[in-house]
PDB file of C-alpha atoms in Angstrom:
ATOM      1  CA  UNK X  17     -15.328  -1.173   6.135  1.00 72.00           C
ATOM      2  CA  UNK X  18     -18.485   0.551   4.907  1.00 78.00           C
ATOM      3  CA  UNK X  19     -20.881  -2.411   6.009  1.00 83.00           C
ATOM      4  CA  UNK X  20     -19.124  -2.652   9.494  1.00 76.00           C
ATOM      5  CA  UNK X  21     -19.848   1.325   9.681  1.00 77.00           C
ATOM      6  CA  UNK X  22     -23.318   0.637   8.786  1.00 85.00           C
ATOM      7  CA  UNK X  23     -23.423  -2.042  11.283  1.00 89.00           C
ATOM      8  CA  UNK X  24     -23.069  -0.561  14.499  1.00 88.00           C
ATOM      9  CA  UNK X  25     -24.827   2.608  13.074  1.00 88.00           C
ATOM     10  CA  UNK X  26     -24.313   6.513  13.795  1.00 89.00           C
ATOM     11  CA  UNK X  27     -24.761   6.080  18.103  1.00 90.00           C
ATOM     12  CA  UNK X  28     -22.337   3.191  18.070  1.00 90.00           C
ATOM     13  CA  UNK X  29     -19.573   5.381  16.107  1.00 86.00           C
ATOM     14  CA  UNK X  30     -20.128   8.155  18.137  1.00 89.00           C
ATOM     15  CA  UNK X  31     -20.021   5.768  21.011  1.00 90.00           C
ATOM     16  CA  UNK X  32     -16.310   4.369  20.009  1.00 87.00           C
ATOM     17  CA  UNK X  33     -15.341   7.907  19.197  1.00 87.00           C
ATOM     18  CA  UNK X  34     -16.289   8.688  22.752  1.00 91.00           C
ATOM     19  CA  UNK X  35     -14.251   5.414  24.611  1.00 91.00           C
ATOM     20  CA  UNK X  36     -11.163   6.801  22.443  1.00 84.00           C
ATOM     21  CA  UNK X  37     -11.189  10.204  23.451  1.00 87.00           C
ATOM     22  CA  UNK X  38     -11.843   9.269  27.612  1.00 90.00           C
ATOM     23  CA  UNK X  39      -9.068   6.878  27.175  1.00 88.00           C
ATOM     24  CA  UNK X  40      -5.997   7.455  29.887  1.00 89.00           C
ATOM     25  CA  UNK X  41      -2.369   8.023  28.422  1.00 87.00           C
ATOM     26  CA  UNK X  42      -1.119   4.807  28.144  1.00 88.00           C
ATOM     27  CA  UNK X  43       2.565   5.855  26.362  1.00 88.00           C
ATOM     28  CA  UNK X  44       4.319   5.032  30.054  1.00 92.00           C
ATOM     29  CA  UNK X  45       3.146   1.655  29.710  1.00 94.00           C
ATOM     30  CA  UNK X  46       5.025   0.865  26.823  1.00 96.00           C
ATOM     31  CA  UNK X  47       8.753   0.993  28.502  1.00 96.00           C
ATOM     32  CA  UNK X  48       7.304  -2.217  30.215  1.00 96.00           C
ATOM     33  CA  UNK X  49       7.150  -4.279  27.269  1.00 96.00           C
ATOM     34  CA  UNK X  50       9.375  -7.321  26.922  1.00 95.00           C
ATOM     35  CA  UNK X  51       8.175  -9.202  24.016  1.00 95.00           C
ATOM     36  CA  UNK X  52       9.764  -8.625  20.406  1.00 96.00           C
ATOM     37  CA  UNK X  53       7.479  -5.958  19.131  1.00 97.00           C
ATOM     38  CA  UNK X  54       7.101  -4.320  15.465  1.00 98.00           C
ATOM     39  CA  UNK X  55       5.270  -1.392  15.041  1.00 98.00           C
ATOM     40  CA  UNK X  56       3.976  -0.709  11.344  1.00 97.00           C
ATOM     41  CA  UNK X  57       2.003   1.746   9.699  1.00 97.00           C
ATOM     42  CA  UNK X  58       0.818   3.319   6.475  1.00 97.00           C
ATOM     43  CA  UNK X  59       3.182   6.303   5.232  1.00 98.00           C
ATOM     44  CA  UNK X  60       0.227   8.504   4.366  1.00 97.00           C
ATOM     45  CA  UNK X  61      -1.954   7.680   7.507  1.00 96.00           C
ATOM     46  CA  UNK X  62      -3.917  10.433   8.156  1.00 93.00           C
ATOM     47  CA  UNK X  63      -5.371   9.391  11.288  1.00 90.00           C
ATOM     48  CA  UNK X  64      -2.150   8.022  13.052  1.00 93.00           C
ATOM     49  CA  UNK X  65       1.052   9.727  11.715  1.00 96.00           C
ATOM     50  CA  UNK X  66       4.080   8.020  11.121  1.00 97.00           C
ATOM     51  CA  UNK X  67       5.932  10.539  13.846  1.00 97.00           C
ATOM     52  CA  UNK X  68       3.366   8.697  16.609  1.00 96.00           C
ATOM     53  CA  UNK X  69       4.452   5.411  15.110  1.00 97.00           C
ATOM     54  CA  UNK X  70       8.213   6.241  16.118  1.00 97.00           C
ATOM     55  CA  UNK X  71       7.106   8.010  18.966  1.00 96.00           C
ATOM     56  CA  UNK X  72       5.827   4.425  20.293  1.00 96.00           C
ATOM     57  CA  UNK X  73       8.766   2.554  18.761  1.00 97.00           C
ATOM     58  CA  UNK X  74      11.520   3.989  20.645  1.00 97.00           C
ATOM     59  CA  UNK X  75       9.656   3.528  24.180  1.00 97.00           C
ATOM     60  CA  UNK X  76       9.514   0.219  23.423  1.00 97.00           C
ATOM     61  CA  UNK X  77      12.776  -1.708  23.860  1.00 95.00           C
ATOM     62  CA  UNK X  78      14.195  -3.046  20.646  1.00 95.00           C
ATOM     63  CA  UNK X  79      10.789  -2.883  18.731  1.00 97.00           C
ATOM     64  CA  UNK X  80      11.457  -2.425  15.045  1.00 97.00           C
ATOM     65  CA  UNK X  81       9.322   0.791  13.194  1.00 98.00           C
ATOM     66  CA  UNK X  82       7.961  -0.591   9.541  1.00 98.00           C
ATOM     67  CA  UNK X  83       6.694   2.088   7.712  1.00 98.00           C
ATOM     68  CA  UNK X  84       4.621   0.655   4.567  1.00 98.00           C
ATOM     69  CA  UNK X  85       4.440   2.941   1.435  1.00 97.00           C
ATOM     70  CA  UNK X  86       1.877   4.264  -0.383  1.00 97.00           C
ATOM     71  CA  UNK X  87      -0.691   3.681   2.363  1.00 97.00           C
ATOM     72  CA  UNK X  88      -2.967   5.238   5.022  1.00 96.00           C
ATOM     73  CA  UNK X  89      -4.823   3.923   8.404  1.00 94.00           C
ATOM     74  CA  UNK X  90      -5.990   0.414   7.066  1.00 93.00           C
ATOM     75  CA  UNK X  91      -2.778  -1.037   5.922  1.00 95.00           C
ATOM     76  CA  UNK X  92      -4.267  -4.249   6.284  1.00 95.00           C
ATOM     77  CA  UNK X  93      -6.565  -3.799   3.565  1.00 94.00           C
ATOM     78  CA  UNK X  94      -4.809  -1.001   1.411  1.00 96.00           C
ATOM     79  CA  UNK X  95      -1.325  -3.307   1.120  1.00 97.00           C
ATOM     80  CA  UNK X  96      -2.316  -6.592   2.145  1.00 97.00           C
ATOM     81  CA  UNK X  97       0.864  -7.912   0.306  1.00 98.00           C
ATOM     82  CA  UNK X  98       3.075  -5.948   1.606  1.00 98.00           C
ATOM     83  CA  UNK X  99       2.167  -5.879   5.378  1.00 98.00           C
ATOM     84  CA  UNK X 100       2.314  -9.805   4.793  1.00 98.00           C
ATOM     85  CA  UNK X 101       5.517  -9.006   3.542  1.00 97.00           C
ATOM     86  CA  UNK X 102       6.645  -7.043   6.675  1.00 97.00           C
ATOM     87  CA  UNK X 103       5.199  -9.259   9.137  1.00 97.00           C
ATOM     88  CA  UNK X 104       6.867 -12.351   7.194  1.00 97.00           C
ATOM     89  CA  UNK X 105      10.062 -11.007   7.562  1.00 97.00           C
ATOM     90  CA  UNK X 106       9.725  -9.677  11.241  1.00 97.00           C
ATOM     91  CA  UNK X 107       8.610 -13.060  12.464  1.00 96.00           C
ATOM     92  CA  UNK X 108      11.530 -15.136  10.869  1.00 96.00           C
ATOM     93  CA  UNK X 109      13.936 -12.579  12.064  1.00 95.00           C
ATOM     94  CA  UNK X 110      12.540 -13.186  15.454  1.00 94.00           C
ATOM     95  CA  UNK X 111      12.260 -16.797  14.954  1.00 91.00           C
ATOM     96  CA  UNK X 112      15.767 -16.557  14.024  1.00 89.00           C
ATOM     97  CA  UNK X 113      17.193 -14.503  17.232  1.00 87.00           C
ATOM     98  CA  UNK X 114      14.801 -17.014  19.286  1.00 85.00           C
ATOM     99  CA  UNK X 115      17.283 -19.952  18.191  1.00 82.00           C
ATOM    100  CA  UNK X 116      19.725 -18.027  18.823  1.00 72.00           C
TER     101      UNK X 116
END
């Protein structure tokens, strides 16, 4: 994370910060969704809380809220095991209602 920081340098952070903050409300958006959809996040994220997490799983229809422990923003990275584990299990269980 620290070399991709260093790689876009000090104007190019500021630049994404910028693009984030000007973004429109988008939260409307998500009642149109109609593909299975699993929201997960770190329990200790700092920068997106878990209460936005469920705030963006109940507009979408039937998405499923994992919430992995022990972990902040980069879940990816923090608990690579067990996101894999999440996503593992959300993709047969969709594979599964697929066949269905």
């Amino acid at each position: 994370m620290a070399d991709m920081a260093r790689s876009i340098g000090a104007r190019g952070q500021m630049n994404q910060q910028a693009a984030m903050l000007a973004r429109s409300d988008s939260q409307a958006d998500l009642e149109r969704v109609r593909v299975p959809t699993l929201v997960a996040c770190g329990r200790e994220d700092p920068v997106t809380p878990v209460q936005d997490h469920e705030a963006i799983a109940v507009r979408v229809n039937g998405a499923r809220l994992a919430i992995v422990e022990q972990c902040g923003h980069l879940s990816a990275i923090e608990q690579p095991e067990a996101v894999t584990r999440v996503l593992a299990r959300w993709l047969q269980d969709t594979r599964e209602a697929a066949v269905m």
